[in-house]
PDB file of C-alpha atoms in Angstrom:
ATOM      1  CA  MET A   1      25.972 -27.865  -4.856  1.00  0.00           C
ATOM      2  CA  LYS A   2      26.983 -26.504  -1.464  1.00  0.00           C
ATOM      3  CA  LEU A   3      25.021 -23.723   0.216  1.00  0.00           C
ATOM      4  CA  GLU A   4      28.061 -21.445   0.224  1.00  0.00           C
ATOM      5  CA  ASP A   5      28.473 -21.944  -3.530  1.00  0.00           C
ATOM      6  CA  ILE A   6      24.826 -21.066  -4.122  1.00  0.00           C
ATOM      7  CA  ARG A   7      25.203 -17.962  -1.941  1.00  0.00           C
ATOM      8  CA  LEU A   8      28.274 -16.901  -3.898  1.00  0.00           C
ATOM      9  CA  GLU A   9      26.262 -17.184  -7.107  1.00  0.00           C
ATOM     10  CA  ILE A  10      23.447 -15.102  -5.557  1.00  0.00           C
ATOM     11  CA  ASN A  11      26.028 -12.491  -4.513  1.00  0.00           C
ATOM     12  CA  LYS A  12      27.279 -12.275  -8.103  1.00  0.00           C
ATOM     13  CA  ILE A  13      23.739 -11.853  -9.378  1.00  0.00           C
ATOM     14  CA  ASP A  14      22.973  -9.222  -6.721  1.00  0.00           C
ATOM     15  CA  SER A  15      26.082  -7.315  -7.736  1.00  0.00           C
ATOM     16  CA  GLU A  16      24.986  -7.279 -11.362  1.00  0.00           C
ATOM     17  CA  MET A  17      21.450  -6.299 -10.365  1.00  0.00           C
ATOM     18  CA  ALA A  18      22.818  -3.350  -8.362  1.00  0.00           C
ATOM     19  CA  ARG A  19      24.780  -2.176 -11.399  1.00  0.00           C
ATOM     20  CA  LEU A  20      21.709  -2.536 -13.613  1.00  0.00           C
ATOM     21  CA  PHE A  21      19.553  -0.741 -11.029  1.00  0.00           C
ATOM     22  CA  GLU A  22      21.848   2.282 -11.133  1.00  0.00           C
ATOM     23  CA  GLU A  23      21.821   2.213 -14.925  1.00  0.00           C
ATOM     24  CA  ARG A  24      18.019   2.008 -14.966  1.00  0.00           C
ATOM     25  CA  MET A  25      17.662   4.872 -12.496  1.00  0.00           C
ATOM     26  CA  LYS A  26      19.875   7.084 -14.660  1.00  0.00           C
ATOM     27  CA  CYS A  27      17.406   6.485 -17.482  1.00  0.00           C
ATOM     28  CA  VAL A  28      14.513   7.166 -15.093  1.00  0.00           C
ATOM     29  CA  LYS A  29      16.115  10.511 -14.266  1.00  0.00           C
ATOM     30  CA  ASN A  30      16.245  11.385 -17.956  1.00  0.00           C
ATOM     31  CA  VAL A  31      12.599  10.377 -18.330  1.00  0.00           C
ATOM     32  CA  ALA A  32      11.666  12.648 -15.400  1.00  0.00           C
ATOM     33  CA  LEU A  33      13.491  15.582 -16.947  1.00  0.00           C
ATOM     34  CA  TYR A  34      11.842  14.968 -20.314  1.00  0.00           C
ATOM     35  CA  LYS A  35       8.402  14.771 -18.696  1.00  0.00           C
ATOM     36  CA  GLN A  36       9.071  17.985 -16.797  1.00  0.00           C
ATOM     37  CA  GLU A  37      10.157  19.838 -19.939  1.00  0.00           C
ATOM     38  CA  ASN A  38       7.092  18.596 -21.816  1.00  0.00           C
ATOM     39  CA  ASN A  39       4.556  19.070 -19.000  1.00  0.00           C
ATOM     40  CA  MET A  40       3.797  15.371 -18.813  1.00  0.00           C
ATOM     41  CA  PRO A  41       2.599  13.520 -15.721  1.00  0.00           C
ATOM     42  CA  ILE A  42       4.903  11.069 -13.996  1.00  0.00           C
ATOM     43  CA  PHE A  43       2.316   8.281 -13.984  1.00  0.00           C
ATOM     44  CA  ASP A  44       1.173   6.819 -17.293  1.00  0.00           C
ATOM     45  CA  GLU A  45      -1.062   3.836 -16.608  1.00  0.00           C
ATOM     46  CA  SER A  46      -1.144   2.536 -20.172  1.00  0.00           C
ATOM     47  CA  ARG A  47       2.667   2.640 -20.359  1.00  0.00           C
ATOM     48  CA  GLU A  48       2.971   0.779 -17.068  1.00  0.00           C
ATOM     49  CA  GLN A  49       0.568  -1.937 -18.188  1.00  0.00           C
ATOM     50  CA  PHE A  50       2.479  -2.300 -21.450  1.00  0.00           C
ATOM     51  CA  VAL A  51       5.835  -2.571 -19.633  1.00  0.00           C
ATOM     52  CA  ILE A  52       4.471  -5.142 -17.179  1.00  0.00           C
ATOM     53  CA  ALA A  53       3.000  -7.291 -19.953  1.00  0.00           C
ATOM     54  CA  LYS A  54       6.131  -7.009 -22.105  1.00  0.00           C
ATOM     55  CA  ASN A  55       8.402  -7.973 -19.230  1.00  0.00           C
ATOM     56  CA  LEU A  56       6.234 -10.895 -18.175  1.00  0.00           C
ATOM     57  CA  GLU A  57       6.757 -12.338 -21.646  1.00  0.00           C
ATOM     58  CA  LEU A  58      10.485 -12.578 -20.813  1.00  0.00           C
ATOM     59  CA  ILE A  59       9.833 -15.025 -17.973  1.00  0.00           C
ATOM     60  CA  ASN A  60       9.783 -18.639 -19.137  1.00  0.00           C
ATOM     61  CA  ASP A  61       8.955 -20.262 -15.806  1.00  0.00           C
ATOM     62  CA  ASP A  62       5.195 -19.823 -15.299  1.00  0.00           C
ATOM     63  CA  GLU A  63       5.574 -20.465 -11.580  1.00  0.00           C
ATOM     64  CA  LEU A  64       7.750 -17.340 -11.284  1.00  0.00           C
ATOM     65  CA  LYS A  65       5.589 -14.955 -13.325  1.00  0.00           C
ATOM     66  CA  ILE A  66       3.489 -13.797 -10.364  1.00  0.00           C
ATOM     67  CA  TYR A  67       6.667 -13.006  -8.420  1.00  0.00           C
ATOM     68  CA  TYR A  68       8.269 -11.228 -11.340  1.00  0.00           C
ATOM     69  CA  GLU A  69       5.137  -9.156 -11.819  1.00  0.00           C
ATOM     70  CA  SER A  70       5.384  -8.081  -8.189  1.00  0.00           C
ATOM     71  CA  TYR A  71       9.085  -7.332  -8.667  1.00  0.00           C
ATOM     72  CA  ILE A  72       8.613  -5.193 -11.776  1.00  0.00           C
ATOM     73  CA  LYS A  73       5.736  -3.298 -10.150  1.00  0.00           C
ATOM     74  CA  SER A  74       7.999  -2.571  -7.180  1.00  0.00           C
ATOM     75  CA  VAL A  75      10.735  -1.304  -9.479  1.00  0.00           C
ATOM     76  CA  MET A  76       8.230   0.943 -11.222  1.00  0.00           C
ATOM     77  CA  THR A  77       6.961   2.291  -7.892  1.00  0.00           C
ATOM     78  CA  ILE A  78      10.535   3.102  -6.871  1.00  0.00           C
ATOM     79  CA  SER A  79      11.107   4.762 -10.246  1.00  0.00           C
ATOM     80  CA  LYS A  80       8.026   6.979  -9.874  1.00  0.00           C
ATOM     81  CA  GLU A  81       9.059   7.947  -6.348  1.00  0.00           C
ATOM     82  CA  TYR A  82      12.524   8.868  -7.610  1.00  0.00           C
ATOM     83  CA  GLN A  83      10.992  10.971 -10.397  1.00  0.00           C
ATOM     84  CA  LYS A  84       8.757  12.782  -7.891  1.00  0.00           C
ATOM     85  CA  ASN A  85      11.731  13.544  -5.663  1.00  0.00           C
ATOM     86  CA  LEU A  86      13.833  14.759  -8.584  1.00  0.00           C
ATOM     87  CA  LEU A  87      11.114  17.112  -9.787  1.00  0.00           C
ATOM     88  CA  LYS A  88      10.600  18.599  -6.318  1.00  0.00           C
ATOM     89  CA  LYS A  89      14.148  19.982  -6.365  1.00  0.00           C
TER      90      LYS A  89
END
């Protein structure tokens, strides 16, 4: 496979990931609003640990699990920051 072909495939994946990111963040917004209405904290450690563990089960390549764990933690950090910013308004 040529490098340009691989890069085109990565671009397609990145495009889909961007679409999914927006979709996820819309759900995060709804979660923030629910938490606000129900006087719940943004951070729920047990929920985060559950989500991390559940998502790690989706990764078949053991070599990639440590990287995916870092990725999902980053996504969750971004989600919490977004919730905090939404609730400040």
